[in-house]
CSV table of C-alpha atoms and ligand atoms in Angstrom, one decimal:
chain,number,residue,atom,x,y,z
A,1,UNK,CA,-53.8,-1.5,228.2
A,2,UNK,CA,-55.8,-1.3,231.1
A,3,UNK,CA,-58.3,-3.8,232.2
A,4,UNK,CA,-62.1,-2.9,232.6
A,5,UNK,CA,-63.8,-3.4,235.6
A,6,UNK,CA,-66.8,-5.7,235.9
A,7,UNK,CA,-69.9,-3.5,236.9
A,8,UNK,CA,-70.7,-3.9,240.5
A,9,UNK,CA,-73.8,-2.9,242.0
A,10,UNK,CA,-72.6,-1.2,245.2
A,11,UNK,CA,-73.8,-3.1,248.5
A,12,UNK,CA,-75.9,0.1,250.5
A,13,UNK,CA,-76.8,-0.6,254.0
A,14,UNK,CA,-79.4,2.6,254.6
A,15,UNK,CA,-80.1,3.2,258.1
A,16,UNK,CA,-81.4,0.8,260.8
A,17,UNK,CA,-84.5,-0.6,261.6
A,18,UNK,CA,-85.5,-2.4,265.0
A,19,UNK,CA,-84.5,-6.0,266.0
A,20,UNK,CA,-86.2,-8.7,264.7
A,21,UNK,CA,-87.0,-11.1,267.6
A,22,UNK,CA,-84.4,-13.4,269.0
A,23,UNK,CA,-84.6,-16.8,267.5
A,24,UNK,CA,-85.0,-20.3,269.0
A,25,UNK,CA,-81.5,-21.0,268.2
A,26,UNK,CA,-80.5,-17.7,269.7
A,27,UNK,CA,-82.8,-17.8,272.9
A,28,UNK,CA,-81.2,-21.3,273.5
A,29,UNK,CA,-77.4,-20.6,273.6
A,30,UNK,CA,-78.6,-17.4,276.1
A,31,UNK,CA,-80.1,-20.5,278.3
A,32,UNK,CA,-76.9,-22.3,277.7
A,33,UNK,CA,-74.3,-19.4,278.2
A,34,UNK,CA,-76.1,-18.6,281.8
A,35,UNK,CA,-76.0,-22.6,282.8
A,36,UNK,CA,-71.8,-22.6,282.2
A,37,UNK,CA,-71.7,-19.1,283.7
A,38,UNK,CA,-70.1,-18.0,280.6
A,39,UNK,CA,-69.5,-14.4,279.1
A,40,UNK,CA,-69.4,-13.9,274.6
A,41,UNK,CA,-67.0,-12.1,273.5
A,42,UNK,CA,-67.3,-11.3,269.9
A,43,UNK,CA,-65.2,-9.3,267.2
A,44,UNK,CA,-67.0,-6.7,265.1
A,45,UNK,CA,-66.2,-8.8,261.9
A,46,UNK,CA,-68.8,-11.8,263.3
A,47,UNK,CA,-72.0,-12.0,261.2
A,48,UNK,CA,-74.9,-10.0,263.3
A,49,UNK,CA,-76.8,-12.8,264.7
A,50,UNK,CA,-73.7,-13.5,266.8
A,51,UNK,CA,-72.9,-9.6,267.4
A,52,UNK,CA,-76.2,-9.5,268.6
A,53,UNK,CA,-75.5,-12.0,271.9
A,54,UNK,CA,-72.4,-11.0,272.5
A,55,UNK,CA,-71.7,-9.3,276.8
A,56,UNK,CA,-69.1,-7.6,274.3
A,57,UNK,CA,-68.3,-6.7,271.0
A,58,UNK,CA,-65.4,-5.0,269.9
A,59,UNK,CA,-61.9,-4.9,267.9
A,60,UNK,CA,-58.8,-6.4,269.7
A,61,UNK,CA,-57.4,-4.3,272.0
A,62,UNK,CA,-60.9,-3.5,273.3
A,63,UNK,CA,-61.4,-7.7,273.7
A,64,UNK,CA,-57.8,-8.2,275.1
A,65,UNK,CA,-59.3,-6.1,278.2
A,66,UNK,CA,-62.6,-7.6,278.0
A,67,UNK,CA,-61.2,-10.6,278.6
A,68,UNK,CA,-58.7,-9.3,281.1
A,69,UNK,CA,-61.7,-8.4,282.8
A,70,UNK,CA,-64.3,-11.2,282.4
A,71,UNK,CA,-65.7,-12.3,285.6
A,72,UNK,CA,-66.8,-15.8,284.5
A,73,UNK,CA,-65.8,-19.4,284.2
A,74,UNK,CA,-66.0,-19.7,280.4
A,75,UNK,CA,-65.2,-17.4,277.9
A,76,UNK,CA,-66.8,-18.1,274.2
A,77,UNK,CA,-64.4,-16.3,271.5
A,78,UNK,CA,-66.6,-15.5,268.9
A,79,UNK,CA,-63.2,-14.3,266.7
A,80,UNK,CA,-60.5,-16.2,265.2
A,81,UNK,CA,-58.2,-18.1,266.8
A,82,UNK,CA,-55.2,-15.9,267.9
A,83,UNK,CA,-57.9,-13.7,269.8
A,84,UNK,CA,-59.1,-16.6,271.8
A,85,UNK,CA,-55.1,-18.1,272.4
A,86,UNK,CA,-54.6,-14.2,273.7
A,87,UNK,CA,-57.5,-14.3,276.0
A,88,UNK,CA,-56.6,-17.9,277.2
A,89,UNK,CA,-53.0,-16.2,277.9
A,90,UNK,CA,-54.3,-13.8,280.1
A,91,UNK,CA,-56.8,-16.2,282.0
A,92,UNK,CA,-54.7,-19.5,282.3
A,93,UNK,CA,-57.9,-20.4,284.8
A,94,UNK,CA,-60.7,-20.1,282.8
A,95,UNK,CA,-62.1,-22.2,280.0
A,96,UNK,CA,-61.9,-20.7,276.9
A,97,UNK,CA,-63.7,-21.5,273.9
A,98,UNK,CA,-63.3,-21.0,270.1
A,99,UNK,CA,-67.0,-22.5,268.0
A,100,UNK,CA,-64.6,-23.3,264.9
A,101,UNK,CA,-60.9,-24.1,265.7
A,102,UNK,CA,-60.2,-23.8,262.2
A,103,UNK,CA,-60.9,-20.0,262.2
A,104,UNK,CA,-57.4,-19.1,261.6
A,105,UNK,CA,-55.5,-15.7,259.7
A,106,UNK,CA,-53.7,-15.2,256.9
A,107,UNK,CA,-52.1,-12.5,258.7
A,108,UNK,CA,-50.8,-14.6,261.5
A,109,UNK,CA,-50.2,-17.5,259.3
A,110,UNK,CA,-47.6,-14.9,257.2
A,111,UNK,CA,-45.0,-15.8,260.3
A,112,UNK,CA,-44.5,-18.7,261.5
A,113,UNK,CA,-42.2,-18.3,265.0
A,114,UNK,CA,-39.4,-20.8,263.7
A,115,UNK,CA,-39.2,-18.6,260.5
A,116,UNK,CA,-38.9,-15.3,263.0
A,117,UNK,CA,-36.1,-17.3,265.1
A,118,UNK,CA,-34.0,-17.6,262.7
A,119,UNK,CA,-34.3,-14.1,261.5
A,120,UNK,CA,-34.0,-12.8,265.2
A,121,UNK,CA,-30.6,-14.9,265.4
A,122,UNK,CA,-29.2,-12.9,262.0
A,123,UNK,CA,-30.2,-9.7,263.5
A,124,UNK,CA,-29.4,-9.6,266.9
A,125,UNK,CA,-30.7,-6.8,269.1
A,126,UNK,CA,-33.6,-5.8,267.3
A,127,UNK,CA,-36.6,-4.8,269.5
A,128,UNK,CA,-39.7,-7.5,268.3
A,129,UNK,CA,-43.1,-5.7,268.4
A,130,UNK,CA,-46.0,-8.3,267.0
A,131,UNK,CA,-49.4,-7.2,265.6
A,132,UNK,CA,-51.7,-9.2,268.0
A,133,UNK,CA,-52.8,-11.1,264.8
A,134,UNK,CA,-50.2,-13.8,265.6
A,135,UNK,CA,-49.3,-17.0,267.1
A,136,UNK,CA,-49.0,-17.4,270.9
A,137,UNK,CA,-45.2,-18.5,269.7
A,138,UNK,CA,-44.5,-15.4,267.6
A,139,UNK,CA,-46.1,-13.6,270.6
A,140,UNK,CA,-43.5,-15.3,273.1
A,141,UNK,CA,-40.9,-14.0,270.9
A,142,UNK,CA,-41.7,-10.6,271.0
A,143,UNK,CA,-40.9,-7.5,273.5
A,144,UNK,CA,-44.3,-5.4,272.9
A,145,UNK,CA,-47.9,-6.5,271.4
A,146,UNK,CA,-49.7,-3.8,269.8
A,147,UNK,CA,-53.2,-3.9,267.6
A,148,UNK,CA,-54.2,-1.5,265.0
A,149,UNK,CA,-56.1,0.6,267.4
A,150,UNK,CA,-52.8,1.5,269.8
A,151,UNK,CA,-50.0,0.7,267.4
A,152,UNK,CA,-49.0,4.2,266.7
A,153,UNK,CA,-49.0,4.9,271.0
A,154,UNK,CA,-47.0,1.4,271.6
A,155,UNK,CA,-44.1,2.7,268.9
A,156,UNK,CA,-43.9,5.3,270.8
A,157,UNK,CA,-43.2,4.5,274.0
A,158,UNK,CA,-39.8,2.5,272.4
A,159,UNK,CA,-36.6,3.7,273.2
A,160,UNK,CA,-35.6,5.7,270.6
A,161,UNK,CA,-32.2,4.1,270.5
A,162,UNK,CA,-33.7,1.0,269.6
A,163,UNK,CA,-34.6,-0.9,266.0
A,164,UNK,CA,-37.6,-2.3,265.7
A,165,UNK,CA,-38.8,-5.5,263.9
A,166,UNK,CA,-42.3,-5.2,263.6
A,167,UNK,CA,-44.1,-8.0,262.6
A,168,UNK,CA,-46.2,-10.1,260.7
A,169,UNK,CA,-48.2,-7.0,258.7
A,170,UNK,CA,-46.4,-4.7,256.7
A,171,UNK,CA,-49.3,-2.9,255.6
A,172,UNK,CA,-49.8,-1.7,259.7
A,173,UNK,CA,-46.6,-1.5,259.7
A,174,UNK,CA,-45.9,1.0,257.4
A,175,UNK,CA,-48.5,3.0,258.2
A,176,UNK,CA,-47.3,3.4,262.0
A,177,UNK,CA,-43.6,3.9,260.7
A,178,UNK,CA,-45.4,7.0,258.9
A,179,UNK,CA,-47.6,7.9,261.5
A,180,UNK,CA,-44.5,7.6,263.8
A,181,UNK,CA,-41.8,9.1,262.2
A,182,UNK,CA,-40.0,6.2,263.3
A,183,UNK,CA,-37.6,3.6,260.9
A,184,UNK,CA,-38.7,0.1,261.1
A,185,UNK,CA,-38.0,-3.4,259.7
A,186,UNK,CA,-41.2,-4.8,258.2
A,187,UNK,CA,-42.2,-8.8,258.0
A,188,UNK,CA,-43.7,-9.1,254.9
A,189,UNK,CA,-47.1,-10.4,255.7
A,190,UNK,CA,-50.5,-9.5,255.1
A,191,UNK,CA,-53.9,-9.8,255.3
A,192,UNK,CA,-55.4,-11.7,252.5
A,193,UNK,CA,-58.7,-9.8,252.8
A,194,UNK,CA,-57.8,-6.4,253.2
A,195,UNK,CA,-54.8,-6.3,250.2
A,196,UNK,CA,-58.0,-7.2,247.7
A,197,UNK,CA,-59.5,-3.6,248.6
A,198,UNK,CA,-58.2,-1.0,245.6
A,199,UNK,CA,-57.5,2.3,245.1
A,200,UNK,CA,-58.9,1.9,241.8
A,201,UNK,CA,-62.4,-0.1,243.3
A,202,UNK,CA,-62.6,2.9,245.8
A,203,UNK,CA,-62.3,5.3,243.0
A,204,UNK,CA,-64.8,4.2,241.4
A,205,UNK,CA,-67.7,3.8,244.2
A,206,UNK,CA,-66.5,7.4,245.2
A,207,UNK,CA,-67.6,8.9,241.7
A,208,UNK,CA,-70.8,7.2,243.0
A,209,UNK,CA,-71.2,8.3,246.3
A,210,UNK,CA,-69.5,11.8,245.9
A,211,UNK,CA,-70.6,13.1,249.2
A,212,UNK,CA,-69.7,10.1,251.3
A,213,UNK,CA,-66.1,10.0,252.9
A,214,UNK,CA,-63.6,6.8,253.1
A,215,UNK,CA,-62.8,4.8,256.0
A,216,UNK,CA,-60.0,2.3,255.7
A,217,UNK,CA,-58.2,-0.1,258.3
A,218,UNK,CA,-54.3,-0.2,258.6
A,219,UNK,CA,-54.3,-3.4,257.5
A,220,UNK,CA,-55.0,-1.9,253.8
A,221,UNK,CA,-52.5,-1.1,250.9
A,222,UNK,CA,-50.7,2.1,251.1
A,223,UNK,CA,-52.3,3.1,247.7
A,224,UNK,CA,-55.9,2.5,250.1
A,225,UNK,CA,-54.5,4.4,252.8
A,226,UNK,CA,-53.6,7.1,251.0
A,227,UNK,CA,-57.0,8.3,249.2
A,228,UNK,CA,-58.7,7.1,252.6
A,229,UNK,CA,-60.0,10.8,254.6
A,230,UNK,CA,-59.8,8.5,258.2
A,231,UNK,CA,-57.2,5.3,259.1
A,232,UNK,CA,-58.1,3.4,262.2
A,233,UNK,CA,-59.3,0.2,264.0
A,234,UNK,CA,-62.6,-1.6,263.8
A,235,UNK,CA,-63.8,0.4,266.9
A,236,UNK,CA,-62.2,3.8,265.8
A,237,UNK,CA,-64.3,3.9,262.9
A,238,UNK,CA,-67.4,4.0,265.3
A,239,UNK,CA,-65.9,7.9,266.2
A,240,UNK,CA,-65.2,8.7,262.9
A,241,UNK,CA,-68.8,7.9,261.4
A,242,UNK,CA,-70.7,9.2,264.5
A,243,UNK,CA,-68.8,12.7,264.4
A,244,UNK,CA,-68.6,13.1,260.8
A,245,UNK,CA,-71.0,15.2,259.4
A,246,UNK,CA,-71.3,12.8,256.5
A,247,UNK,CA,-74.6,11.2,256.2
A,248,UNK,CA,-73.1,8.2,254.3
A,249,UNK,CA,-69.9,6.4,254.8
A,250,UNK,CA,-67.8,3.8,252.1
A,251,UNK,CA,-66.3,1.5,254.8
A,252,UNK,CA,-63.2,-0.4,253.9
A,253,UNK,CA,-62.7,-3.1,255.8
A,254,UNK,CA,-64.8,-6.4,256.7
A,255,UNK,CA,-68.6,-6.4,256.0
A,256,UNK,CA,-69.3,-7.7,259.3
A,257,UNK,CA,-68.3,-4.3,260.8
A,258,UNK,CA,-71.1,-2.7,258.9
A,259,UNK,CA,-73.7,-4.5,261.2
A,260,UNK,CA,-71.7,-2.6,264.3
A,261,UNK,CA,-71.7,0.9,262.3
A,262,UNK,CA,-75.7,0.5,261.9
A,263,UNK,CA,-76.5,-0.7,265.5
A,264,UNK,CA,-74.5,2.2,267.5
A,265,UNK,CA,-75.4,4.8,264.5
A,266,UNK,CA,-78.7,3.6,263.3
A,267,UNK,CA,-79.5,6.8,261.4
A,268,UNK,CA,-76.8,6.4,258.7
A,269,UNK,CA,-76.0,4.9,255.3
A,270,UNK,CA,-73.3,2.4,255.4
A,271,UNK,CA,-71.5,1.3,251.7
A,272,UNK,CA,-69.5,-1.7,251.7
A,273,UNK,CA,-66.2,-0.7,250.2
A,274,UNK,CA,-65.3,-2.8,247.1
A,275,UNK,CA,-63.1,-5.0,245.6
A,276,UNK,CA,-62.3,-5.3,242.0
A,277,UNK,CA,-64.6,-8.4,241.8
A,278,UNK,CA,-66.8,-7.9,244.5
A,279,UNK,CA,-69.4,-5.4,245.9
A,280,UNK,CA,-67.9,-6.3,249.5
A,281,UNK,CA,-65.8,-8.2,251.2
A,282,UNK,CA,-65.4,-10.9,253.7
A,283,UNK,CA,-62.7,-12.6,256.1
A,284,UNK,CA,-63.4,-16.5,255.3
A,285,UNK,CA,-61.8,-16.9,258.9
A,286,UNK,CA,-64.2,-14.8,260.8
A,287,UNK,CA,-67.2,-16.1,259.0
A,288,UNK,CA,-66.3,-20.1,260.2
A,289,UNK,CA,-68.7,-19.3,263.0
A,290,UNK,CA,-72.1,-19.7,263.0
A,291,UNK,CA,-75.0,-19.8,265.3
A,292,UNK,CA,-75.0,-23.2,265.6
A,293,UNK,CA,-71.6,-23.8,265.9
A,294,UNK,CA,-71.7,-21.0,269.0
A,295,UNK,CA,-74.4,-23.5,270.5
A,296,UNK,CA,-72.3,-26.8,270.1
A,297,UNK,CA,-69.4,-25.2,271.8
A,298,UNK,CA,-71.1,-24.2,274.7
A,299,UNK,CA,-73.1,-27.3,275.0
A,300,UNK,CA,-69.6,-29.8,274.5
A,301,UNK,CA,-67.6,-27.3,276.5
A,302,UNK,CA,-65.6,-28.0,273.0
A,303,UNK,CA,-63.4,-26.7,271.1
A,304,UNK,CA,-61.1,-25.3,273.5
A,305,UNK,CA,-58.3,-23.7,273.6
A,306,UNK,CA,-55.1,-25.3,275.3
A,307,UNK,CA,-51.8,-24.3,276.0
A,308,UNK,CA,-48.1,-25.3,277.4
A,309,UNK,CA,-47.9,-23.2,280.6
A,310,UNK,CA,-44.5,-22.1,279.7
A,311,UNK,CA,-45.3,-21.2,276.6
A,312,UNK,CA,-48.4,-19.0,277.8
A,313,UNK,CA,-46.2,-17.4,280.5
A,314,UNK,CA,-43.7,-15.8,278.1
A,315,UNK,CA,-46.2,-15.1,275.6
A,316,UNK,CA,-47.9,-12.5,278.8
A,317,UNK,CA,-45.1,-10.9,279.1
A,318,UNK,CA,-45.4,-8.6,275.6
A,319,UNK,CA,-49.3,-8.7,276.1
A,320,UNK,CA,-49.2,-7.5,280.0
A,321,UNK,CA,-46.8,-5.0,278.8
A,322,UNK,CA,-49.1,-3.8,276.1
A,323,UNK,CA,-52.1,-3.6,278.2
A,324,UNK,CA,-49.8,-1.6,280.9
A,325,UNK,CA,-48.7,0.6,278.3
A,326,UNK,CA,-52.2,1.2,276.8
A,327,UNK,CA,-53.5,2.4,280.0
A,328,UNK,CA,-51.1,5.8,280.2
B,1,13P,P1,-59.2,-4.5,264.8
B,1,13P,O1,-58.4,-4.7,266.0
B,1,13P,O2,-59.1,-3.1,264.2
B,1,13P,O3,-60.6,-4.9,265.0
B,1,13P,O4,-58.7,-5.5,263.6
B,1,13P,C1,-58.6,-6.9,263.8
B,1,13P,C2,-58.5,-7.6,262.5
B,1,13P,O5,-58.3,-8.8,262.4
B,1,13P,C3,-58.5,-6.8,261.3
B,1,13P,O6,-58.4,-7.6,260.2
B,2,SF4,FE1,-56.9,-12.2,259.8
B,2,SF4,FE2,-57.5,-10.6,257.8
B,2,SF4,FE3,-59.4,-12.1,258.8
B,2,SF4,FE4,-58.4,-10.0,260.2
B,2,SF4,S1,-59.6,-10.0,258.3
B,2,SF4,S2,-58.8,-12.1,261.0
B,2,SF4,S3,-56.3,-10.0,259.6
B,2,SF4,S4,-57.5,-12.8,257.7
């Protein structure tokens, strides 16, 4: 027999009003970010109070150029920690700074590199494409980086005569072999987060919200995926929701990413897509950071982020190609 769901009442974000002031605390790490010369750089998942500091705020790939780019002696990740270890691999000469070292990822913890060595040695000759949400070890074992925004662009440039691994998330993973046409070997990790979205939860708030159209991220179940109208990145979903004609939107993926959605479209209704238990839904990683936290680390200059050289120069190689790639 099926199982009931509990009632939910649906978390509605209706459309935008202005800023409230800055805060003490707020004003204070501005002070402190000009004194160390330092740039934010902050993932669309971070809770708004950070989004609202940040010199840039975006999904991965648009970070892994911001960071590229930065012109400053610090950098202050306000992400998890893979985004700050990429960043730090492609500016060995700046300071780079996470506010909680412990903001790790269920998706990058799904593959450890010693676990992918030994598969790579079974398998020889398989072409290793890693989902940025990884290790700077996984990355140093890979040919190609990809995130979810240029995944489907990256397979394609591959040799045709080549099979790919692709690792650590099969949930991207399938969703580019589709979008791709192309065969791939999929590690079987995932994102704690996004798996707990369901196509029965979305059902339901869509009964609800008839008019309002589904926006899901890669990193979602097929069965998600499939009774999704748009697939795409963090940053994507800023297109879709602008040019849709849809006054409100059920986003599934992080809440934080609703805070984005309301400050470049202020005029819309946001719903926070659902989870059988839960009116929305959270990455416990990306929430570790928290004003205060952001002032410490510029303050201490602490935590940072440190790497063996030779490590970081062969985890550059599958980034630099990515970011080469991404540009044609
Ligand atoms: P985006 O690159 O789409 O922002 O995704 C990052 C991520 O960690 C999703 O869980
Ligand atoms: Fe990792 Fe998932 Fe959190 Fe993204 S939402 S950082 S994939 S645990």
């Amino acid at each position: 027999m099926a199982v009931e769901l509990p009632a939910i009442e649906p978390k509605v974000f209706p459309p935008r009003r202005e800023d409230e002031p800055l805060s003490a605390l707020q004003k204070e790490i501005l002070e402190l970010k000009d004194k160390r010369n330092a740039i934010i750089l902050a993932h669309n998942y971070q809770i708004e109070p950070i989004q609202r500091l940040a010199d840039y705020l975006g999904d991965s790939l648009g970070l892994s150029y911001a960071a590229a780019e930065a012109d400053a002696d610090v950098i202050l990740f306000c992400g998890v920690h893979f985004m700050a270890e990429t960043a730090k691999i492609i500016n060995p000469g700046k300071t780079v700074l996470l506010p909680d070292e412990n903001a790790g990822c269920s998706l990058s913890d799904s593959c450890p590199a010693e676990k992918l060595q030994a598969y790579q040695e079974q398998h020889p000759g398989l072409y290793t494409v890693a989902y940025i949400n990884c290790s700077a070890a996984v990355k140093a074992r890979s040919d190609l980086i990809c995130t979810s925004g240029n995944a489907v662009r990256m397979i394609e440039k591959i040799p045709a005569d080549r099979e790919i691994l692709f690792v650590p998330d099969q949930n991207l993973g399938s969703w580019v072999a589709r979008q791709s046409g192309r065969r791939m070997r999929l590690w079987p990790g995932s994102c704690y987060a996004h798996v707990l979205f369901t196509a029965r939860a979305l059902e339901r708030i869509r009964a609800d919200f008839p008019d309002a159209p589904v926006v899901a991220h890669p990193e979602c179940t097929e069965a998600v995926r499939d009774l999704a109208d748009e697939v795409c990145s963090t940053e994507k979903m800023i297109a879709f929701c602008r040019e849709t004609a849809a006054q409100r939107i059920i986003v599934a993926t992080e809440t934080g990413m609703i805070h984005r959605l309301q400050r470049d479209i202020p005029e819309k209704t946001f719903i926070a897509g659902p989870t059988e238990t839960c009116a929305c839904n959270e990455c416990r990683f990306m929430k570790m950071n928290t004003l205060e936290k952001v002032r410490d680390a510029l303050r201490n200059g602490a935590p940072e982020i440190h790497m063996e050289e030779s490590l970081r120069q062969r985890a550059a190689v599958p980034i630099e190609r990515m970011l080469e790639w991404s540009r044609s």
